Coordinates of C-alpha atoms in Angstrom, one line a residue:
X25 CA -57.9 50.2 -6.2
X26 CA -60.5 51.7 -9.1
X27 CA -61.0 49.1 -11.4
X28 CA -62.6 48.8 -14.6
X29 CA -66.0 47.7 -13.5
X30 CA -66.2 51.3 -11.1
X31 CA -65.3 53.2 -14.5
X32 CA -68.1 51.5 -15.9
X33 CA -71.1 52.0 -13.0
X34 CA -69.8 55.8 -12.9
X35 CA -70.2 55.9 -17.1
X36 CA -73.2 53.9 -17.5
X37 CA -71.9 51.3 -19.8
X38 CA -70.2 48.3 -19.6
X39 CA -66.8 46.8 -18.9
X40 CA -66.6 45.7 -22.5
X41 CA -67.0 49.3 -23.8
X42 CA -65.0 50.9 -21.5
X43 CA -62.1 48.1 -22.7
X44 CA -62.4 49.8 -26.5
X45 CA -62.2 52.7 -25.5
X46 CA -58.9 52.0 -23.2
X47 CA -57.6 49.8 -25.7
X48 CA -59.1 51.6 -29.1
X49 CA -59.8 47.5 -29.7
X50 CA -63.1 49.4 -31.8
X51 CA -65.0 52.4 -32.5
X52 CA -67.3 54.1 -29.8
X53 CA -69.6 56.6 -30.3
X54 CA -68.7 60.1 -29.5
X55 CA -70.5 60.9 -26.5
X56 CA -70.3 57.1 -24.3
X57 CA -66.7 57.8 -25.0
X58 CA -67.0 61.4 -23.6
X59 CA -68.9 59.3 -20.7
X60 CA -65.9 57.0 -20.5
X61 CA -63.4 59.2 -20.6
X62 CA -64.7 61.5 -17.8
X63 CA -65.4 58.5 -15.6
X64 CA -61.5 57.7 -16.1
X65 CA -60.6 61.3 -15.2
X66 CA -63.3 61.3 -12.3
X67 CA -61.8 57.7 -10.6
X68 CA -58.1 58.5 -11.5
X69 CA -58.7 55.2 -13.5
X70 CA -54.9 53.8 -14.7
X71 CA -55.9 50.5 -15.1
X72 CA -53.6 47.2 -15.3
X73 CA -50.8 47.8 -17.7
X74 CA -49.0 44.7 -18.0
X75 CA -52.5 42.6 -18.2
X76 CA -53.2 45.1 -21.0
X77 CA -49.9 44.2 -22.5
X78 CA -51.3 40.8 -22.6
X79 CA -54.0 41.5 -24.4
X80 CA -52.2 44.1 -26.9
X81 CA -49.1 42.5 -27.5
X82 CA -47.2 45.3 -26.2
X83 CA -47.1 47.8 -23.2
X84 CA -46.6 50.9 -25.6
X85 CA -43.6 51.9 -23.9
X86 CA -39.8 52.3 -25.0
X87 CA -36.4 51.8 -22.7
X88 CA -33.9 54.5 -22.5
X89 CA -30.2 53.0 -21.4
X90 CA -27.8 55.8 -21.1
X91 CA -25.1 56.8 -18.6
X92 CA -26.8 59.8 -16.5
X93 CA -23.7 61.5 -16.1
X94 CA -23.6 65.5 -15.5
X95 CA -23.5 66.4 -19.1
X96 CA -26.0 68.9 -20.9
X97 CA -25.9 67.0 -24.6
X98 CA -27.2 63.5 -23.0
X99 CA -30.1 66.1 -21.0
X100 CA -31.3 67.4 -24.0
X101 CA -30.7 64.3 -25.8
X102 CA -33.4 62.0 -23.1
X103 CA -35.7 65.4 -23.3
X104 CA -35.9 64.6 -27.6
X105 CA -36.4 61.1 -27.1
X106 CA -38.7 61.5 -24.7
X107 CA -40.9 63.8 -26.8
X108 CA -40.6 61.8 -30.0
X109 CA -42.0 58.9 -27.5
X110 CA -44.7 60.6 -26.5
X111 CA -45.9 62.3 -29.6
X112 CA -46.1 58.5 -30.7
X113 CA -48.2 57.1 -27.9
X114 CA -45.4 55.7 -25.9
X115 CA -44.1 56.2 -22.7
X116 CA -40.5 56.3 -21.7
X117 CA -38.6 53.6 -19.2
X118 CA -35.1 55.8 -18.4
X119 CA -32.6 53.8 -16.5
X120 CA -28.7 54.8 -15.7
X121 CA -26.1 52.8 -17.1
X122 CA -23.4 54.3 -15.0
X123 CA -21.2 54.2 -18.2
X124 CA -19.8 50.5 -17.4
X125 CA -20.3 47.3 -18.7
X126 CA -21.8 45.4 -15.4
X127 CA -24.2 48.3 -15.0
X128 CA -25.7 48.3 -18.6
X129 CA -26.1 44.9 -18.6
X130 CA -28.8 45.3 -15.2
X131 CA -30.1 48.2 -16.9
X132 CA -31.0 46.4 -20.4
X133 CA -31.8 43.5 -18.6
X134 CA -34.5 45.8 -15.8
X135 CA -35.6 47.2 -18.9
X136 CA -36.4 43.3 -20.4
X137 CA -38.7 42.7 -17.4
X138 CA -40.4 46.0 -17.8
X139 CA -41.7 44.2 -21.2
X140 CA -40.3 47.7 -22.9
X141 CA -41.9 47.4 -26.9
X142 CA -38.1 47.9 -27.7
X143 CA -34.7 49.1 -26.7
X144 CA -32.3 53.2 -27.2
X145 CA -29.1 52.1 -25.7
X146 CA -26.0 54.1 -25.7
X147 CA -23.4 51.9 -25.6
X148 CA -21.4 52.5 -22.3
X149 CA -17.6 52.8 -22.4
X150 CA -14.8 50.2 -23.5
X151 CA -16.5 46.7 -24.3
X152 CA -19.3 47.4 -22.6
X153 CA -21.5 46.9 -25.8
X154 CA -20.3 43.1 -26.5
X155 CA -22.0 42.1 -22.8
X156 CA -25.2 43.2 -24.1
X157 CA -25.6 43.4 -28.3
X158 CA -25.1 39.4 -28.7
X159 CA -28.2 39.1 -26.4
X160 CA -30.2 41.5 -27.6
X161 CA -29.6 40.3 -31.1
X162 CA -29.8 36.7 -30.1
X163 CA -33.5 37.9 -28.4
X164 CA -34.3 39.7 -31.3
X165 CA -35.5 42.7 -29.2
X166 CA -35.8 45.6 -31.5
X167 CA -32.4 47.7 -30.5
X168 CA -31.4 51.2 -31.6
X169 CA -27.6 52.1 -30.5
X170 CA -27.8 56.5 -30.3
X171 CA -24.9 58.7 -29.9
X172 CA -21.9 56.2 -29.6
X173 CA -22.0 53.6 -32.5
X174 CA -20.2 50.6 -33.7
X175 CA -19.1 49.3 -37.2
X176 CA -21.3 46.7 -37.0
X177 CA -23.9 46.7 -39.9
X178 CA -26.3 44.1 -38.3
X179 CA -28.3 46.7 -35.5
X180 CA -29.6 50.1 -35.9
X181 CA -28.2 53.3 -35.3
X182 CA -28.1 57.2 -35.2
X183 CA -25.7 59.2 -33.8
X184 CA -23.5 62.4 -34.7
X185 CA -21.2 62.3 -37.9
X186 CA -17.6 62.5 -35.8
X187 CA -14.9 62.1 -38.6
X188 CA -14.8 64.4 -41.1
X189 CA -16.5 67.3 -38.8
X190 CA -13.5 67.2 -36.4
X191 CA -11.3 66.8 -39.5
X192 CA -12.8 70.4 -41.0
X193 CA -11.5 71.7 -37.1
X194 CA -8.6 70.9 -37.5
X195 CA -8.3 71.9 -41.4
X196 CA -9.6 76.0 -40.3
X197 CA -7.0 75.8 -37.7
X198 CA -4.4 74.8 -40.3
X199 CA -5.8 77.2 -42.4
X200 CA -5.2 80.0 -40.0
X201 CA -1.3 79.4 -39.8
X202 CA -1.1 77.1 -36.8
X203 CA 1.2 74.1 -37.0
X204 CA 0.7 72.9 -33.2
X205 CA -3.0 71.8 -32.6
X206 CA -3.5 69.6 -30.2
X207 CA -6.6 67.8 -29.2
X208 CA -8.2 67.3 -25.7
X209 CA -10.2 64.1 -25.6
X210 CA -12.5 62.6 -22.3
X211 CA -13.1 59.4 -21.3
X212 CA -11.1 56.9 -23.7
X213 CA -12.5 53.6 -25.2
X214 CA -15.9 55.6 -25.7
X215 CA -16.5 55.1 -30.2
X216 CA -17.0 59.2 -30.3
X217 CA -14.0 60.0 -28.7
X218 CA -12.0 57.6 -31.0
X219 CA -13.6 58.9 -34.2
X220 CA -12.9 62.7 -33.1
X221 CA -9.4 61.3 -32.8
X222 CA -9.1 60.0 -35.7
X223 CA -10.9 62.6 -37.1
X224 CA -8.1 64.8 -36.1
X225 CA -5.5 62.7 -37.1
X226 CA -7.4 63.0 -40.6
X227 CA -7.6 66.7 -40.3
X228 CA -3.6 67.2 -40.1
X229 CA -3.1 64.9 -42.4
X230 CA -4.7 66.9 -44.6
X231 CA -3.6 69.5 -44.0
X232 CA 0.3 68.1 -44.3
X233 CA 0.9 68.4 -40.8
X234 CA 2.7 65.5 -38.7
X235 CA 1.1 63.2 -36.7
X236 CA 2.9 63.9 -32.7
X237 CA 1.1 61.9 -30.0
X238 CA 2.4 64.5 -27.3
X239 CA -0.3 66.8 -28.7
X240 CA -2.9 64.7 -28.0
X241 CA -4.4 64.3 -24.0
X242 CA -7.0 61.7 -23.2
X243 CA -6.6 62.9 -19.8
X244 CA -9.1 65.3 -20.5
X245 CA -6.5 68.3 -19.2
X246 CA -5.3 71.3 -21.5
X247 CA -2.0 71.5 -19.5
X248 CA 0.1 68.7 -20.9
X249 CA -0.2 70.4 -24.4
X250 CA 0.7 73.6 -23.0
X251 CA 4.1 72.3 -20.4
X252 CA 5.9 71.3 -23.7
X253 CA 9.3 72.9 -25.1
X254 CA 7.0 73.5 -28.3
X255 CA 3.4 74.0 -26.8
X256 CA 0.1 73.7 -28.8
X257 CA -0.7 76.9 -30.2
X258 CA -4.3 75.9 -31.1
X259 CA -6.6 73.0 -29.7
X260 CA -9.1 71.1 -30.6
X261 CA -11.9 70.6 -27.5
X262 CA -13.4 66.9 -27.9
X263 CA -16.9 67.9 -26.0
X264 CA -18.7 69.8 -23.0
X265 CA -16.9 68.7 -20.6
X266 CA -13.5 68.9 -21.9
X267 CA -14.3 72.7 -23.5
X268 CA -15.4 73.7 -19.6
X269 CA -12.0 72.0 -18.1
X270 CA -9.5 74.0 -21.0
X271 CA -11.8 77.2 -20.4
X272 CA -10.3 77.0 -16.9
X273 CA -6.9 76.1 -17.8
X274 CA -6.6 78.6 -19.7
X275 CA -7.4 81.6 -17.5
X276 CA -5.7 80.2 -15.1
X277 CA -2.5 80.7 -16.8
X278 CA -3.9 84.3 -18.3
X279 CA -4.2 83.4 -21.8
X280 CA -6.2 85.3 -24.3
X281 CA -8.5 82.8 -26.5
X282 CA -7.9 83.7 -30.5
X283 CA -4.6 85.7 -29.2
X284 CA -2.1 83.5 -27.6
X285 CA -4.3 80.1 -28.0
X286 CA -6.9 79.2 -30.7
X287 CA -9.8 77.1 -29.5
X288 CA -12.6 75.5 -31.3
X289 CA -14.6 73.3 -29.3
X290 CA -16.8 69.8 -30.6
X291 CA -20.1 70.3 -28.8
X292 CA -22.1 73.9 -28.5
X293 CA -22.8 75.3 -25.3
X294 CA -25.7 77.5 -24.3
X295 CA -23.1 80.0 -22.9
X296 CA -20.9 80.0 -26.3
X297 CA -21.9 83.9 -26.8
X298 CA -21.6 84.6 -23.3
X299 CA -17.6 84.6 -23.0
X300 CA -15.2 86.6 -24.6
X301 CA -13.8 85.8 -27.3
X302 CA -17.4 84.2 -28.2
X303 CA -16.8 80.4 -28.2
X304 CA -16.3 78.6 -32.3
X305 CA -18.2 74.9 -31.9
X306 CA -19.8 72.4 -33.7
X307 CA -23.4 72.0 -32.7
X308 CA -24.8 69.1 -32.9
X309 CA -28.5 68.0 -34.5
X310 CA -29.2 66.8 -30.6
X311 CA -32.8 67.0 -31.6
X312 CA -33.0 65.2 -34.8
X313 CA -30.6 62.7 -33.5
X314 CA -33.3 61.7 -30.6
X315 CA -36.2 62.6 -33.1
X316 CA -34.7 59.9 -35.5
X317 CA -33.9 57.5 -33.5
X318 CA -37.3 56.8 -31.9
X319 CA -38.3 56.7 -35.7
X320 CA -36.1 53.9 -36.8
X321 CA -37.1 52.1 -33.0
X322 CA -40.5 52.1 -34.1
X323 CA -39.9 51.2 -37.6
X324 CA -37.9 47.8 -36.4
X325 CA -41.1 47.4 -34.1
X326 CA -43.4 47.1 -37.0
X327 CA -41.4 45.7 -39.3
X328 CA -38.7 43.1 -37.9
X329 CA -37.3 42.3 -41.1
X330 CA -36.4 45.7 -42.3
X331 CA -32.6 46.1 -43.3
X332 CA -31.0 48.2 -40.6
X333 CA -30.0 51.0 -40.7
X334 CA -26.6 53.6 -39.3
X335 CA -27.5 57.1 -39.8
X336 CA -25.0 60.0 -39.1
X337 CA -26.2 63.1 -38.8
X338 CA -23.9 66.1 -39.3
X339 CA -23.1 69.0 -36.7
X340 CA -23.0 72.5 -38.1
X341 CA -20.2 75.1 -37.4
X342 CA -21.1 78.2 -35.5
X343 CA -18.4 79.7 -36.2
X344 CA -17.1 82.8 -33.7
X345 CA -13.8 84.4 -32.4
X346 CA -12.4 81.8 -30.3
X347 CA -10.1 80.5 -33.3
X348 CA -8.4 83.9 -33.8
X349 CA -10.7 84.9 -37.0

């Protein structure tokens, strides 16, 4: 193993100066740290990261909890945390949750012993989040929920604005004549799906349309809103996944989207443009949402005391021909 004293011989200087400039514990002159640095990249020098986390206070590196499930948002989601990290100094620690309660738990708890600087978490399913928030409160580990958030005003957290975006769905869909929208939700007992739901429920309330739970599947299938005596005429797709599933569904059964059902879908997809009709969805800010989280983790980081903070960030409509317009 290449330790520090070999980066040293190879650099002409000693250990002590090859510490500040590992460590940046003080200034060294230009070229001994071109000398330094090239003896690093010479040895393949990595040196001892949790002795340095010792000496620092801190191993300059962040967890990632989140459920690794086949889903493109949560992909480009890691990719901007991951950058936001790195443009900061810090590496990322990326563990799967498996979207359950034990799971997260062990993942938080791996991520502990890694001596992470400070923990993204997205909460998994059901009450998953009460296993793990009281500890990491109780810890005071600095803790940044992303995507799925809670009411809780005591933690920080960013994550999509779910209510009154799903609402303004709903409300164009009204708007277009239809008295039958129906949602399609996915996995229940996860915080976005119930605020798209109740987002929708706000939507038809404003829009003076009854509230009819037989328009509303959390089994993530289109075909219980369409095997009714008074079938959906327009629906609401809660994300990705669920958009892909009605997509099938629906050509299955030959129907025409915008012509004989109206579909706007919570989530854009890369191939949006690429069907026909063209696909209407909400896109949303994946980027800033990683972007800002990583912000407000660091910011607990240096400053513990800070108020917290929930931030919603707003999706944008691209709006196309899959609503009938």
């Amino acid at each position: 193993m290449v330790t520090m004293r070999d980066v040293a011989a190879l650099a002409g200087v000693s250990i002590t100066t090859v510490s500040h400039v590992i460590n940046e514990t003080r200034p060294v002159a230009g070229d001994t740290r071109e000398r330094v640095q090239k003896a690093i990249d010479e040895t393949g020098y990595t040196g001892d990261a949790i002795a340095r986390s010792l000496v620092m206070g801190g191993t300059k590196s962040l967890g990632l909890a989140v459920s690794l499930v086949s889903h493109p948002y949560f992909a480009e989601l890691i990719a901007a945390i991951e950058s936001e990290a790195t443009r900061n100094g810090y590496s990322l620690v990326l563990i799967d949750t498996r979207d359950t309660p034990e799971s997260e738990q062990t993942a938080v708890r791996t991520l502990r012993s890694r001596r992470v600087d400070g923990l993204l978490l997205t909460p998994s399913a059901g009450t998953g989040g009460s296993l793990v928030l009281p500890e990491l409160k109780r810890l005071n580990i600095p803790t940044v929920l992303v995507d799925r958030l809670t009411v809780a005003k005591d933690i920080d957290q960013v994550g999509p604005e779910n209510v009154q975006a799903t609402s303004g769905l709903v409300k164009h869909l009204a708007e277009l004549g239809h008295r039958r929208i129906g949602i399609v939700c996915g996995q229940a007992g996860v915080a976005t799906t119930e605020e798209r739901i109740l987002g929708y429920r706000l939507g038809l309330g404003r829009a003076g349309l009854k509230w009819d739970e037989a328009l509303v599947s959390q089994s993530g299938w289109l075909a219980p809103l369409l095997d009714q005596e008074d079938p959906a005429t327009a629906v609401v797709a809660a994300d990705h996944l669920v958009t892909v599933g009605m997509l099938h569904e629906a050509r299955a059964r030959g129907l025409k989207l915008g012509t004989d059902l109206a579909v706007v879908a919570y989530d854009e997809v890369e191939w949006a443009t690429l069907i026909e009709p063209p696909l209407t969805t909400l896109a949303q800010p994946v980027e800033e949402i990683g972007r800002t989280a990583v912000k407000l983790l660091l910011s607990r980081i240096a400053d513990p005391e800070r108020p917290p903070e929930t931030i919603r960030l707003a999706p944008s409509l691209r709006h196309r021909q899959s609503c009938g317009c």
